[in-house]
XYZ file of C-alpha atoms in Angstrom:
303
model
C 10.147 -27.745 -20.941
C 9.855 -26.919 -16.953
C 13.573 -27.772 -16.468
C 12.305 -28.927 -12.777
C 10.271 -31.829 -14.651
C 11.774 -32.610 -18.104
C 9.914 -36.146 -17.850
C 6.512 -37.183 -16.918
C 5.653 -33.483 -16.927
C 1.652 -33.039 -16.596
C 0.405 -29.654 -17.771
C -3.014 -28.084 -17.812
C -4.060 -25.688 -20.178
C -7.801 -24.055 -19.868
C -9.233 -22.894 -22.875
C -6.932 -25.323 -25.012
C -9.384 -26.262 -27.357
C -8.725 -23.547 -29.480
C -7.025 -20.049 -30.448
C -3.790 -19.815 -28.015
C -4.518 -22.634 -25.673
C -4.832 -25.341 -28.623
C -1.174 -23.808 -29.663
C 0.207 -24.149 -26.405
C -1.283 -27.624 -25.543
C 0.159 -28.744 -28.930
C 3.705 -27.429 -28.384
C 3.774 -28.660 -24.627
C 2.340 -32.052 -25.695
C 5.269 -31.927 -28.529
C 8.220 -31.295 -25.994
C 7.041 -34.534 -24.031
C 4.351 -33.410 -21.910
C 0.758 -35.198 -20.833
C -1.236 -32.538 -21.331
C -4.912 -32.056 -20.373
C -7.122 -29.359 -21.849
C -10.482 -28.751 -19.622
C -13.304 -27.878 -22.087
C -17.009 -26.959 -21.942
C -17.700 -28.623 -25.268
C -16.730 -32.489 -25.195
C -17.104 -32.836 -29.294
C -14.870 -29.842 -30.062
C -12.484 -31.334 -27.168
C -12.141 -34.483 -29.043
C -11.374 -32.376 -32.125
C -8.527 -30.746 -30.434
C -7.072 -34.011 -28.842
C -6.432 -34.730 -32.671
C -4.850 -31.542 -33.312
C -2.657 -31.577 -30.125
C -1.259 -35.130 -30.894
C 1.181 -36.656 -27.874
C -0.257 -37.602 -25.084
C -3.478 -35.579 -24.344
C -7.056 -35.388 -22.965
C -9.799 -33.711 -22.115
C -11.756 -32.910 -18.719
C -15.441 -30.968 -18.415
C -15.048 -27.550 -17.339
C -17.084 -24.419 -17.546
C -15.237 -21.723 -16.144
C -18.730 -19.674 -16.060
C -19.841 -21.976 -13.148
C -18.103 -22.271 -9.612
C -19.659 -25.600 -9.616
C -18.158 -26.806 -12.457
C -14.984 -25.450 -11.530
C -15.246 -27.398 -7.910
C -16.349 -30.645 -9.877
C -13.190 -30.330 -11.981
C -10.860 -29.801 -8.827
C -12.659 -32.811 -6.859
C -11.978 -35.060 -10.308
C -8.115 -34.331 -10.685
C -7.774 -34.460 -6.809
C -9.108 -37.764 -6.611
C -6.756 -38.953 -9.537
C -4.054 -37.372 -7.565
C -1.252 -36.582 -10.025
C 0.876 -33.583 -9.028
C 0.107 -31.199 -11.962
C 3.608 -29.278 -13.139
C 2.509 -26.884 -15.048
C -0.828 -24.648 -15.193
C -1.766 -21.942 -17.658
C -5.036 -20.026 -16.887
C -5.493 -19.144 -20.662
C -9.353 -19.500 -21.297
C -11.148 -15.915 -21.586
C -14.551 -14.120 -22.656
C -13.870 -10.742 -24.583
C -16.002 -8.208 -24.906
C -19.727 -9.161 -25.571
C -21.190 -5.973 -26.387
C -24.252 -6.504 -23.691
C -24.133 -7.412 -20.243
C -23.842 -11.148 -19.552
C -23.321 -12.954 -16.227
C -22.011 -16.413 -15.117
C -24.330 -18.874 -13.602
C -23.459 -17.305 -10.269
C -24.315 -13.994 -11.285
C -21.019 -12.464 -11.981
C -20.450 -10.277 -14.946
C -19.172 -12.869 -17.571
C -15.692 -11.662 -18.290
C -14.799 -10.914 -14.518
C -16.367 -14.274 -13.494
C -14.615 -16.327 -16.372
C -11.399 -14.814 -17.128
C -10.850 -13.971 -13.487
C -12.724 -15.355 -10.553
C -12.841 -19.073 -12.418
C -9.561 -19.295 -12.530
C -8.793 -18.000 -8.729
C -11.187 -21.112 -7.725
C -9.595 -23.514 -9.929
C -5.872 -22.557 -8.492
C -8.049 -22.965 -4.768
C -9.177 -26.528 -5.724
C -5.914 -27.720 -6.729
C -3.616 -25.944 -4.774
C -2.089 -29.316 -3.077
C -1.720 -30.903 -6.940
C 0.033 -27.813 -7.885
C 2.483 -27.843 -4.726
C 3.175 -31.238 -5.108
C 4.269 -30.612 -8.442
C 6.276 -27.675 -7.496
C 4.094 -26.038 -10.462
C 4.955 -23.300 -12.750
C 1.382 -20.865 -12.835
C 1.206 -18.752 -16.034
C -1.744 -16.678 -16.024
C -2.695 -14.710 -19.437
C -3.490 -11.233 -19.228
C -3.901 -8.804 -22.295
C -2.973 -5.598 -23.680
C -6.418 -4.280 -22.564
C -5.454 -4.415 -18.972
C -2.858 -1.698 -19.672
C -5.792 0.743 -20.133
C -7.159 0.297 -16.799
C -5.671 2.239 -14.009
C -7.313 0.187 -11.156
C -9.837 -1.999 -9.798
C -13.256 -0.474 -10.102
C -13.922 -1.546 -6.145
C -17.595 0.530 -6.094
C -18.595 -1.759 -9.156
C -16.702 -4.493 -9.797
C -19.415 -6.374 -11.746
C -20.425 -3.744 -14.254
C -23.883 -3.519 -12.924
C -24.165 0.263 -12.941
C -22.344 1.232 -16.523
C -21.369 -1.692 -18.317
C -19.115 -1.089 -21.370
C -17.202 -3.871 -22.902
C -13.832 -2.991 -23.206
C -13.179 -1.753 -19.905
C -14.915 -4.777 -18.198
C -12.529 -6.760 -20.369
C -9.446 -4.795 -19.215
C -10.666 -5.335 -15.778
C -11.089 -8.748 -15.870
C -7.407 -9.256 -17.389
C -6.076 -6.524 -14.599
C -7.700 -8.781 -12.145
C -5.841 -12.038 -13.830
C -2.244 -10.030 -13.342
C -2.748 -9.152 -9.736
C -3.767 -12.395 -8.958
C -0.845 -14.088 -10.778
C 1.395 -11.725 -8.885
C -0.210 -12.272 -5.426
C 0.136 -16.051 -6.192
C 3.763 -15.854 -6.425
C 4.013 -13.554 -3.578
C 1.866 -15.629 -0.955
C 3.783 -18.882 -2.226
C 7.409 -17.337 -1.743
C 5.843 -16.313 2.089
C 4.275 -19.654 2.553
C 6.726 -21.982 1.184
C 4.322 -23.696 -1.532
C 7.054 -23.945 -3.859
C 4.733 -22.499 -6.954
C 6.039 -19.979 -9.506
C 3.707 -17.794 -10.663
C 3.919 -15.677 -13.543
C 2.015 -13.491 -16.082
C 1.746 -13.055 -19.885
C -0.110 -11.588 -22.859
C -0.246 -12.642 -26.620
C -0.043 -8.815 -27.905
C -2.386 -8.506 -31.074
C -3.102 -12.079 -32.117
C -6.001 -13.240 -34.693
C -8.054 -15.945 -32.803
C -11.709 -16.799 -32.563
C -11.717 -14.985 -29.586
C -12.024 -11.550 -31.389
C -15.421 -12.464 -32.842
C -16.941 -14.972 -30.157
C -17.467 -12.233 -27.317
C -19.092 -9.887 -30.004
C -21.234 -13.033 -31.464
C -23.071 -13.188 -28.022
C -24.923 -10.060 -28.662
C -25.662 -11.144 -32.075
C -22.962 -8.700 -33.854
C -19.387 -9.131 -34.869
C -16.380 -7.399 -33.519
C -15.319 -4.980 -36.077
C -11.491 -6.301 -35.118
C -12.119 -9.627 -36.444
C -11.605 -9.148 -39.996
C -9.084 -6.677 -39.811
C -6.988 -9.423 -37.456
C -7.238 -12.013 -39.989
C -6.440 -9.723 -42.862
C -3.464 -8.321 -40.975
C -1.933 -11.708 -39.410
C -0.389 -13.139 -42.104
C 1.891 -9.821 -42.512
C 3.216 -10.928 -39.037
C 2.433 -6.917 -37.719
C 0.767 -5.265 -36.280
C -1.093 -8.584 -35.931
C 0.240 -11.912 -35.460
C -1.346 -15.745 -35.989
C -1.534 -18.067 -32.867
C 2.180 -19.492 -33.348
C 3.549 -15.957 -32.327
C 0.971 -15.210 -29.959
C 1.738 -18.266 -27.975
C 5.226 -17.674 -27.320
C 5.113 -15.249 -24.021
C 2.952 -17.716 -22.355
C 5.076 -20.685 -23.596
C 8.173 -18.729 -22.548
C 6.796 -18.042 -18.916
C 5.146 -21.379 -18.712
C 8.572 -23.484 -19.526
C 11.850 -21.504 -19.970
C 14.443 -21.773 -17.464
C 14.783 -17.711 -17.654
C 11.181 -16.914 -16.645
C 10.693 -16.081 -12.892
C 7.962 -15.805 -10.592
C 6.191 -12.408 -10.062
C 7.295 -11.189 -13.792
C 5.415 -10.364 -16.804
C 5.934 -11.600 -20.140
C 5.047 -10.228 -23.543
C 5.689 -9.962 -27.331
C 9.469 -7.638 -27.635
C 8.140 -6.079 -30.944
C 7.146 -2.553 -31.315
C 3.885 -1.774 -29.236
C 4.386 -5.197 -27.774
C 2.139 -6.401 -30.347
C 4.283 -9.340 -31.875
C 7.393 -10.892 -31.505
C 9.279 -13.292 -29.531
C 8.767 -13.211 -25.482
C 10.615 -10.605 -23.494
C 10.271 -9.405 -19.784
C 8.098 -6.420 -19.659
C 7.008 -4.169 -16.643
C 3.487 -4.781 -14.846
C 0.985 -2.296 -15.653
C 0.509 0.275 -13.371
C -2.734 -0.825 -12.416
C -1.225 -3.637 -10.750
C 1.823 -2.524 -9.358
C 0.150 -2.128 -5.690
C 0.714 -5.142 -3.373
C -2.074 -3.808 -1.379
C -4.463 -3.595 -4.372
C -3.387 -7.295 -5.009
C -3.967 -8.325 -1.908
C -7.298 -6.600 -1.462
C -8.406 -8.180 -4.638
C -7.007 -11.850 -3.564
C -9.726 -11.490 -0.518
C -12.420 -10.284 -2.144
C -12.143 -12.711 -5.245
C -11.824 -15.551 -2.668
C -15.042 -14.374 -0.634
C -17.013 -14.149 -4.298
C -15.800 -17.180 -5.230
C -15.961 -19.008 -2.369
C -12.809 -20.539 -1.861
C -9.861 -20.238 0.577
C -5.918 -20.708 0.452
C -3.793 -22.041 3.240
C -2.777 -19.221 5.863
C -5.491 -16.764 4.678
C -7.132 -15.166 7.979
């Protein structure tokens, strides 16, 4: 658990009804945290609660809708409880054709990045009150992206599933790093870091491709290889970097954690070098401003 809050910890995990998010929620609950999993599908959320055990509950959230994000932020604010851990984990991965969010953003950029930006902005006072640890999930795909596609962030001109996914996860990394910088500069008391799960077999490999009526070529291979532990691992392995980043006293703000095995595909958590596309503070600051404008949110101290 977060060493600052050994008892009475409130943890919020997006994407907590399945895959790595569900695994993280279970581990946090087993460690004594009260866990909230914001979910789009209420029935799926109820099933997840049975698997999580401990003290856990759901809240409604569709990260592809800024209205839904704002409604969750309003509800949590009205409840008034400090949040000690936030794991920005939910994601959409590589739909073969371009889809958009309710607000017209490319689905992966809007869900994986902008939805989480809006959520953090909306619950910032609760995160400050809880001296929160905020861990944002990136992905190995972000390593393939050298920088943000500023002339076409929404992939309107030339949609390609993997570059769009990689950019959304690079954006998540840039945001997590910038959140930590601004927290330190402005005295928010929030610790923000980044993690990635390596190659982990979850429903993510098939959910996105099914949006185009097909299946991911990785899905069957991942599930076949996962029991071997390399080059693919099961959820219990893939959650370790994010769990370390969110709870370990050794995990620090502004740092990046991933699997320690060969190629960073599997293994226990270790600190890793931030991907080259996320090493520019100027790029991070630019993305912060652009993202806030697109999401219609602001942070204290922003001009």
